[in-house]
CSV table of C-alpha atoms in Angstrom, one decimal:
chain,number,residue,atom,x,y,z
M,18,MET,CA,115.7,-48.1,20.0
M,19,LYS,CA,112.4,-47.6,21.9
M,20,LYS,CA,114.3,-46.7,25.1
M,21,THR,CA,116.4,-44.2,23.3
M,22,LYS,CA,113.4,-42.6,21.7
M,23,ARG,CA,111.6,-42.4,25.1
M,24,LEU,CA,114.7,-40.9,26.7
M,25,LEU,CA,115.0,-38.3,24.1
M,26,HIS,CA,111.3,-37.5,24.4
M,27,ALA,CA,111.5,-37.2,28.2
M,28,THR,CA,114.6,-35.0,27.9
M,29,PHE,CA,112.9,-32.7,25.4
M,30,LEU,CA,109.8,-32.4,27.7
M,31,ALA,CA,112.0,-31.6,30.7
M,32,LEU,CA,113.9,-28.9,28.8
M,33,ALA,CA,110.7,-27.4,27.4
M,34,THR,CA,109.3,-27.2,30.9
M,35,LEU,CA,112.4,-25.6,32.3
M,36,GLY,CA,112.4,-23.2,29.4
M,37,SER,CA,108.8,-22.1,30.0
M,38,LEU,CA,109.5,-21.6,33.7
M,39,ALA,CA,112.5,-19.4,33.0
M,40,GLY,CA,110.4,-17.2,30.7
M,41,CYS,CA,107.8,-16.3,33.2
M,42,ALA,CA,109.5,-16.8,36.6
M,43,VAL,CA,111.1,-13.6,37.6
M,44,THR,CA,108.7,-10.9,38.8
M,45,SER,CA,109.5,-7.6,40.4
M,46,GLY,CA,112.0,-8.0,43.2
M,47,GLN,CA,112.8,-11.7,42.5
M,48,SER,CA,116.2,-12.7,41.2
M,49,SER,CA,115.7,-16.2,39.9
M,50,VAL,CA,113.3,-19.0,39.0
M,51,GLY,CA,114.3,-20.8,42.2
M,52,ASP,CA,113.2,-17.7,44.3
M,53,TYR,CA,109.9,-17.7,42.5
M,54,ILE,CA,109.3,-21.4,43.1
M,55,ASP,CA,110.4,-21.0,46.7
M,56,ASP,CA,107.9,-18.2,47.2
M,57,LYS,CA,105.1,-20.2,45.6
M,58,THR,CA,105.9,-23.1,47.9
M,59,ILE,CA,105.9,-20.9,51.0
M,60,SER,CA,102.5,-19.5,50.0
M,61,ALA,CA,101.1,-23.1,49.4
M,62,ARG,CA,102.4,-24.2,52.8
M,63,VAL,CA,100.8,-21.2,54.6
M,64,LYS,CA,97.5,-21.9,52.9
M,65,THR,CA,97.7,-25.6,53.9
M,66,ARG,CA,98.3,-24.6,57.5
M,67,PHE,CA,95.2,-22.3,57.3
M,68,ALA,CA,93.1,-25.2,55.8
M,69,GLN,CA,94.2,-27.5,58.7
M,70,ASP,CA,93.4,-25.0,61.4
M,71,GLU,CA,89.9,-24.7,62.8
M,72,THR,CA,90.3,-21.0,63.6
M,73,VAL,CA,91.4,-19.6,60.2
M,74,SER,CA,89.5,-19.6,57.0
M,75,ALA,CA,91.7,-20.5,54.0
M,76,MET,CA,89.0,-19.2,51.7
M,77,ARG,CA,88.8,-15.6,53.0
M,78,ILE,CA,92.5,-14.9,53.5
M,79,GLN,CA,94.9,-14.5,50.6
M,80,VAL,CA,98.6,-15.2,50.8
M,81,GLU,CA,101.3,-13.6,48.6
M,82,THR,CA,105.0,-14.2,49.1
M,83,LEU,CA,108.0,-12.3,47.7
M,84,ASN,CA,111.5,-13.1,48.7
M,85,GLY,CA,110.3,-15.0,51.8
M,86,VAL,CA,108.1,-12.1,53.0
M,87,VAL,CA,104.5,-13.2,53.4
M,88,GLN,CA,101.7,-10.8,53.0
M,89,LEU,CA,98.3,-11.8,54.3
M,90,SER,CA,95.1,-10.0,53.1
M,91,GLY,CA,91.4,-10.5,53.1
M,92,PHE,CA,88.9,-10.6,55.9
M,93,ALA,CA,88.8,-12.3,59.3
M,94,ARG,CA,85.7,-12.7,61.5
M,95,SER,CA,87.6,-11.9,64.7
M,96,GLU,CA,90.9,-10.5,66.0
M,97,ALA,CA,91.7,-14.1,67.2
M,98,GLU,CA,91.5,-15.4,63.6
M,99,ARG,CA,93.6,-12.5,62.3
M,100,THR,CA,96.3,-13.1,65.0
M,101,ARG,CA,96.2,-16.9,64.5
M,102,ALA,CA,96.7,-16.5,60.7
M,103,GLY,CA,99.9,-14.4,61.4
M,104,GLU,CA,101.1,-17.0,63.8
M,105,LEU,CA,100.6,-19.9,61.4
M,106,ALA,CA,102.3,-18.0,58.6
M,107,ARG,CA,105.4,-17.2,60.8
M,108,SER,CA,105.6,-20.9,61.7
M,109,VAL,CA,106.2,-22.0,58.0
M,110,SER,CA,109.8,-22.8,57.1
M,111,GLY,CA,111.4,-20.2,54.8
M,112,VAL,CA,109.2,-17.3,56.0
M,113,ARG,CA,111.4,-14.3,56.7
M,114,SER,CA,108.6,-12.0,57.9
M,115,VAL,CA,104.9,-11.5,57.8
M,116,ARG,CA,102.8,-8.5,56.8
M,117,ASN,CA,99.4,-9.1,58.3
M,118,ASP,CA,97.0,-6.8,56.4
M,119,ILE,CA,93.9,-8.9,57.3
M,120,ILE,CA,90.9,-6.7,58.1
M,121,VAL,CA,88.6,-7.9,60.9
M,122,ARG,CA,85.0,-7.8,59.8
M,123,PRO,CA,82.6,-9.6,62.1
M,124,PRO,CA,79.8,-11.6,60.5
M,125,THR,CA,76.5,-9.7,60.0
M,126,GLN,CA,73.5,-11.1,61.6
């Protein structure tokens, strides 16, 4: 009896979670919950690559993904950092293209 109750509870929670994703998942230009989740995964992977790289600041550069197209924005301290951020984004699986809108702003002294 306890197992059945736990199974029903787990099933209810899973269905409620899926239902909440379906309600907020599709944004302009996206066709499904899966597309939304894929785009969020791509963005997270790009940010992870930034965090692992010594050249790129994951804190100053924002990443947005829509249908596999990654848009980078924010500020880089050098053209090398801007270029490297684009390279890292392109290297992530699932990325169709990259819009590199990062502005180079050298640090003030």
